[in-house]
């Protein structure tokens, strides 16, 4: 970067001194051609890597046909994509968005409109410590994390933030006013902390018993990242509402709120809208991503390669005292370190491996779901070399 460079971009992301000019498969290239192995995946976004030829093709084709029509008109590709998503999940209805936070917002409106329709005074939504649901006011209010919400008060009421993976705390905080439970099956920003399958099952049972809606945030953990299309499948449960984004577009801005017929009863005409949500470009890419990722063979490969990565990371955990713990699921993995995670992530970057710091001093690995053994071996070699140097 040039000295005395003045940026006209609001400095919310801090100083950014690494730039990429191109991407192919699991690699990114700087303007001068330096190659990086991308185990950050655009923060769990580039599910099919960079410039996947099939995605480039559908996007090219769609861009030559129709870009945008607004949601005032019927959009057949949107209809087909919604049907395909419902067929492969618990859902009956879909609302398309452009991002994860918008999918969360929509889900919260699904909850509110459902109880409003039933005329029930259920006004509280349970959320969990360490959660991250986005940067909108509702998301900031839901996660109650000062790191993101400091200085933005007053936030919205109606959220109860309780300890994660704690059945006793949950039962203690539930009452007749509980409208929904909102949970990430694997906390991403919070430090790659999976909810135990037992906890997820317990929540589902509790929701059934106490007449509460279960709202899953699978923005980061979904779309094949866990080795299943959605990670709730590992717990053999079904939510009532689900927010999805990131991997669904593999880099094209797209998100969706999925819900059952019953849960989405209140979302009638005029209750919600989006200018761009589900536009033809995004939906054409999403359909292709779903087609590729939801195949049994693809998901089996994600499961196999993630187990190979896990086994090798666990070896590092045994070898280096610096590593406190390796955790996570599928290809959403975290290395909790003693020394500062940002410092170590920067060291890895110097060795041409991209990772993303997460909460709880964790180095997050969220590579494209198309990685092969050779990519894992390359990453492990760099991790080994880096940890060897950390005293
Ligand atoms: C679990 C979770 N929910 C919601 C969001 C917000 O998504 P977006 O940044 O697309 O608004 C994120 C983003 O990191 C996330 O990880």
XYZ file of C-alpha atoms and ligand atoms in Angstrom:
407
model
C 0.000 0.000 0.000
C 1.229 3.512 -0.859
C 2.452 5.684 2.032
C 0.071 8.521 3.041
C -2.778 6.648 1.384
C -6.097 8.334 2.210
C -9.116 6.040 2.101
C -12.603 7.379 1.464
C -14.083 4.219 2.965
C -15.350 4.470 6.558
C -12.617 2.835 8.633
C -14.930 0.250 10.265
C -12.741 -2.641 9.073
C -9.496 -1.097 10.319
C -6.363 -1.017 8.232
C -6.406 -3.400 5.281
C -3.059 -3.934 3.684
C -3.576 -7.160 1.787
C -5.348 -7.033 -1.546
C -6.453 -9.770 -3.892
C -6.889 -9.382 -7.601
C -7.993 -12.885 -8.557
C -9.187 -16.183 -7.170
C -9.309 -19.707 -8.525
C -10.496 -22.787 -6.651
C -8.928 -22.747 -3.170
C -6.372 -20.023 -3.941
C -6.303 -16.229 -3.997
C -3.755 -14.103 -5.868
C -2.472 -10.597 -5.073
C -2.075 -8.016 -7.857
C 1.605 -9.003 -8.064
C 0.664 -12.675 -8.394
C 1.531 -13.898 -4.880
C -0.537 -17.026 -4.115
C -2.425 -17.691 -0.863
C -4.159 -20.868 0.268
C -7.619 -19.687 1.295
C -8.687 -21.383 4.539
C -10.765 -18.307 5.438
C -13.154 -18.785 2.526
C -14.386 -15.183 2.676
C -15.490 -16.012 6.267
C -17.256 -19.273 5.453
C -18.741 -17.874 2.247
C -16.835 -19.304 -0.730
C -18.374 -22.751 -0.380
C -17.361 -23.773 -3.901
C -14.094 -21.841 -3.866
C -13.318 -18.951 -6.181
C -14.798 -18.582 -9.670
C -16.234 -22.094 -9.840
C -16.696 -22.682 -13.600
C -20.321 -23.854 -13.228
C -21.223 -20.753 -11.209
C -19.417 -18.476 -13.652
C -21.441 -20.073 -16.454
C -24.879 -19.658 -14.852
C -24.079 -16.104 -13.778
C -22.851 -15.196 -17.260
C -25.937 -16.690 -18.846
C -28.305 -14.973 -16.435
C -26.465 -11.641 -16.784
C -27.131 -11.727 -20.505
C -30.831 -12.476 -19.994
C -32.296 -10.567 -17.030
C -30.792 -8.809 -14.008
C -33.635 -7.390 -12.002
C -37.383 -7.023 -12.106
C -38.400 -6.200 -8.485
C -40.549 -8.420 -6.333
C -43.717 -6.821 -7.686
C -43.564 -9.423 -10.442
C -43.544 -13.197 -10.399
C -40.056 -14.637 -10.694
C -40.154 -18.224 -11.833
C -36.517 -19.040 -10.989
C -37.191 -17.757 -7.477
C -40.258 -20.046 -7.260
C -38.246 -23.052 -8.444
C -35.354 -22.336 -6.089
C -37.707 -21.952 -3.110
C -39.334 -25.288 -3.992
C -35.929 -26.966 -4.257
C -34.826 -25.578 -0.887
C -38.044 -26.760 0.754
C -37.696 -30.215 -0.772
C -34.257 -30.634 0.766
C -35.057 -29.195 4.204
C -37.756 -28.995 6.893
C -39.251 -25.865 5.299
C -42.457 -25.115 3.370
C -41.887 -21.403 2.764
C -38.905 -19.189 1.881
C -38.201 -15.450 1.968
C -35.083 -14.468 -0.003
C -32.659 -11.853 1.314
C -29.233 -10.469 0.371
C -27.403 -11.258 3.602
C -27.392 -13.168 6.864
C -28.539 -10.305 9.066
C -31.524 -9.753 6.783
C -32.413 -13.435 7.058
C -32.289 -13.060 10.853
C -34.479 -9.949 10.698
C -37.011 -11.833 8.616
C -36.976 -14.782 11.038
C -37.633 -12.442 13.951
C -40.599 -10.999 12.059
C -41.841 -14.544 11.423
C -41.763 -15.121 15.208
C -43.457 -11.826 16.069
C -46.141 -12.124 13.388
C -46.908 -15.728 14.418
C -47.661 -14.838 18.034
C -49.417 -11.637 17.042
C -51.762 -13.667 14.852
C -52.459 -16.014 17.763
C -53.076 -13.038 20.022
C -50.658 -14.432 22.582
C -48.538 -12.270 24.828
C -45.317 -14.064 23.955
C -42.754 -11.315 23.680
C -39.391 -12.757 24.708
C -36.821 -14.500 22.567
C -34.095 -16.557 24.210
C -30.574 -16.116 22.791
C -27.180 -17.350 23.967
C -23.938 -15.936 25.298
C -21.276 -15.882 22.581
C -23.887 -15.650 19.818
C -23.471 -13.560 16.691
C -26.467 -12.855 14.471
C -25.263 -9.815 12.508
C -24.966 -6.045 12.720
C -28.539 -4.759 12.395
C -30.297 -3.358 15.458
C -32.336 -6.510 16.005
C -29.205 -8.669 15.700
C -27.245 -6.411 18.076
C -30.148 -6.572 20.532
C -30.399 -10.353 20.237
C -26.734 -11.152 20.857
C -26.244 -8.565 23.606
C -22.483 -8.426 23.001
C -20.890 -5.097 23.940
C -18.105 -5.677 21.432
C -20.610 -5.000 18.667
C -23.289 -2.868 20.329
C -21.350 -0.387 22.477
C -22.556 3.136 21.737
C -25.598 2.095 19.739
C -28.215 2.101 22.487
C -31.020 2.018 23.164
C -31.314 -1.479 21.733
C -34.561 -3.384 21.284
C -36.119 -5.129 24.238
C -37.514 -8.641 24.291
C -34.307 -10.695 24.195
C -33.016 -12.832 27.062
C -29.368 -13.797 26.667
C -28.470 -16.923 28.656
C -25.493 -19.352 28.968
C -24.823 -21.614 25.968
C -25.091 -25.418 26.198
C -26.709 -25.128 29.630
C -30.003 -27.006 30.046
C -30.575 -25.766 33.604
C -30.178 -22.096 32.637
C -32.566 -22.643 29.744
C -35.379 -24.199 31.733
C -34.964 -21.522 34.418
C -35.411 -18.727 31.871
C -38.432 -20.086 30.041
C -41.943 -18.959 30.881
C -45.315 -18.287 29.263
C -43.913 -15.199 27.568
C -41.170 -17.077 25.696
C -41.880 -16.729 21.993
C -38.827 -18.425 20.476
C -35.347 -19.780 21.035
C -32.721 -18.488 18.601
C -29.483 -20.475 18.433
C -26.498 -21.119 16.153
C -25.903 -24.896 16.108
C -22.207 -24.002 15.836
C -21.280 -20.560 17.153
C -18.960 -19.022 14.554
C -17.872 -15.522 15.571
C -18.187 -16.557 19.233
C -15.221 -18.925 18.829
C -16.312 -22.055 16.913
C -18.332 -23.484 19.758
C -20.708 -26.283 18.714
C -23.933 -26.749 20.641
C -23.973 -30.330 21.871
C -26.370 -32.549 19.920
C -27.988 -33.365 23.251
C -28.574 -29.642 23.921
C -30.183 -29.171 20.498
C -32.440 -32.187 21.067
C -33.343 -30.876 24.491
C -34.255 -27.468 23.049
C -36.472 -29.085 20.408
C -38.314 -31.153 23.028
C -38.722 -28.131 25.263
C -40.075 -26.035 22.379
C -42.640 -28.745 21.607
C -43.686 -29.074 25.228
C -43.893 -25.362 26.006
C -45.257 -24.089 22.697
C -42.143 -22.156 21.661
C -40.734 -21.614 18.157
C -37.256 -22.940 17.396
C -35.271 -20.539 15.218
C -31.843 -21.721 14.019
C -29.153 -19.373 12.742
C -27.272 -21.467 10.170
C -25.808 -18.480 8.360
C -22.293 -19.762 9.061
C -22.850 -23.435 9.908
C -25.193 -24.223 7.013
C -25.010 -25.104 3.356
C -22.781 -28.145 3.601
C -20.207 -26.714 5.986
C -20.832 -29.374 8.630
C -20.945 -32.255 6.155
C -24.760 -32.134 6.056
C -26.750 -29.568 4.085
C -27.720 -28.031 7.445
C -26.046 -28.925 10.702
C -29.375 -29.469 12.534
C -29.521 -32.790 10.663
C -26.718 -34.152 12.895
C -29.033 -33.740 15.912
C -31.949 -35.322 14.027
C -34.185 -32.390 14.823
C -36.115 -29.904 12.705
C -36.440 -26.193 13.418
C -39.521 -24.057 12.765
C -37.491 -21.207 11.271
C -33.944 -21.042 9.880
C -31.687 -18.233 8.650
C -29.250 -19.138 5.891
C -26.742 -17.047 3.887
C -22.956 -17.085 3.281
C -22.337 -20.463 1.560
C -25.697 -20.442 -0.260
C -24.314 -17.985 -2.859
C -20.648 -19.065 -2.684
C -19.729 -15.365 -2.829
C -22.758 -13.924 -4.602
C -24.840 -11.922 -2.057
C -27.771 -14.156 -1.146
C -29.578 -15.261 1.972
C -32.920 -16.737 2.921
C -35.275 -17.246 5.799
C -36.851 -20.698 5.747
C -39.919 -21.625 7.765
C -42.689 -24.174 8.109
C -46.182 -23.377 6.862
C -47.403 -23.085 10.416
C -44.606 -20.830 11.725
C -44.865 -18.466 8.754
C -48.652 -18.025 8.992
C -48.328 -14.400 10.066
C -46.175 -13.362 7.103
C -49.048 -12.320 4.893
C -49.119 -9.684 2.148
C -47.430 -6.437 3.141
C -45.644 -7.819 6.216
C -42.152 -7.849 4.699
C -40.256 -6.962 1.556
C -36.881 -6.485 -0.073
C -35.955 -4.692 -3.285
C -33.181 -7.085 -4.255
C -34.028 -10.212 -2.232
C -34.130 -13.207 -4.558
C -33.161 -11.290 -7.673
C -32.567 -13.352 -10.828
C -28.746 -13.159 -10.668
C -28.536 -14.294 -7.027
C -31.141 -16.996 -7.438
C -29.526 -18.475 -10.548
C -26.249 -18.831 -8.628
C -28.009 -20.179 -5.523
C -29.769 -22.882 -7.515
C -26.493 -24.097 -8.969
C -24.771 -24.038 -5.550
C -27.618 -26.062 -4.050
C -27.511 -28.545 -6.907
C -23.794 -29.178 -6.380
C -23.629 -29.085 -2.583
C -26.742 -31.096 -1.787
C -25.589 -34.151 -3.716
C -24.849 -37.099 -1.411
C -21.408 -37.574 -2.945
C -20.428 -33.936 -2.381
C -21.538 -33.959 1.268
C -19.809 -37.297 1.883
C -16.581 -35.763 0.552
C -16.974 -32.760 2.877
C -17.392 -35.171 5.769
C -14.352 -37.248 4.771
C -12.024 -34.311 4.136
C -13.124 -32.567 7.332
C -12.294 -35.697 9.327
C -8.853 -35.773 7.694
C -8.301 -32.098 8.582
C -9.588 -32.708 12.125
C -7.211 -35.666 12.654
C -4.230 -33.592 11.524
C -5.214 -30.580 13.624
C -5.564 -32.828 16.663
C -1.973 -34.000 16.036
C -0.891 -30.358 16.159
C -2.821 -29.947 19.415
C -0.830 -32.868 20.886
C 2.480 -31.506 19.578
C 2.353 -27.811 20.480
C 1.760 -26.527 23.992
C 0.728 -23.249 22.426
C -2.519 -24.903 21.260
C -5.122 -25.126 24.006
C -7.785 -26.873 21.971
C -8.942 -27.758 18.471
C -12.727 -27.663 18.151
C -15.654 -27.292 15.784
C -17.394 -29.504 13.280
C -17.070 -30.267 9.589
C -15.126 -27.527 7.823
C -15.830 -24.935 10.494
C -12.909 -25.517 12.804
C -11.142 -23.488 15.450
C -7.699 -23.561 17.070
C -7.771 -21.946 20.500
C -4.301 -20.651 21.300
C -2.493 -19.229 24.335
C -0.899 -16.326 22.483
C -2.992 -13.731 20.674
C -4.999 -15.329 17.856
C -4.782 -12.260 15.601
C -0.981 -12.277 15.899
C -0.847 -15.990 14.964
C -3.342 -15.545 12.139
C -1.055 -12.783 10.772
C 1.944 -15.122 11.033
C 0.049 -17.768 9.052
C -0.731 -15.124 6.468
C 3.009 -14.396 6.165
C 3.357 -18.067 5.220
C 0.575 -17.642 2.615
C -2.213 -19.344 4.567
C -5.420 -17.382 5.188
C -7.445 -17.945 8.370
C -9.911 -15.729 10.300
C -9.686 -14.853 13.981
C -12.851 -15.567 15.985
C -13.933 -14.878 19.580
C -12.444 -16.674 22.608
C -8.936 -16.316 21.097
C -9.606 -18.805 18.324
C -8.071 -19.072 14.864
C -10.932 -20.051 12.579
C -10.527 -22.308 9.555
C -13.453 -22.223 7.109
C -11.982 -23.336 3.778
C -13.970 -23.902 0.594
C -15.899 -27.180 0.795
C -14.062 -28.392 -2.329
C -10.672 -28.742 -0.619
C -8.719 -31.918 -1.308
C -6.144 -33.815 0.744
C -3.319 -31.869 -0.919
C -4.805 -28.581 0.345
C -5.105 -29.964 3.874
C -1.484 -31.206 3.729
C -0.340 -27.783 2.518
C -2.223 -26.008 5.327
C -0.955 -28.408 7.994
C 2.627 -27.912 6.802
C 2.258 -24.121 7.188
C 0.575 -24.499 10.596
C 3.418 -26.783 11.710
C 6.106 -24.369 10.541
C 4.335 -21.457 12.215
C 3.678 -23.122 15.574
C 7.280 -24.414 15.643
C 8.459 -20.798 15.615
C 6.122 -19.627 18.409
C 7.923 -19.789 21.732
C -24.162 -16.969 12.551
C -24.257 -15.672 11.811
N -25.446 -15.065 11.710
C -25.593 -13.914 11.034
C -24.508 -13.302 10.429
C -24.698 -12.020 9.660
O -24.539 -12.248 8.310
P -24.221 -11.031 7.296
O -22.854 -10.534 7.628
O -24.318 -11.654 5.939
O -25.268 -9.999 7.528
C -23.243 -13.909 10.505
C -22.074 -13.271 9.895
O -20.943 -13.545 10.201
C -23.117 -15.128 11.214
O -21.939 -15.743 11.328
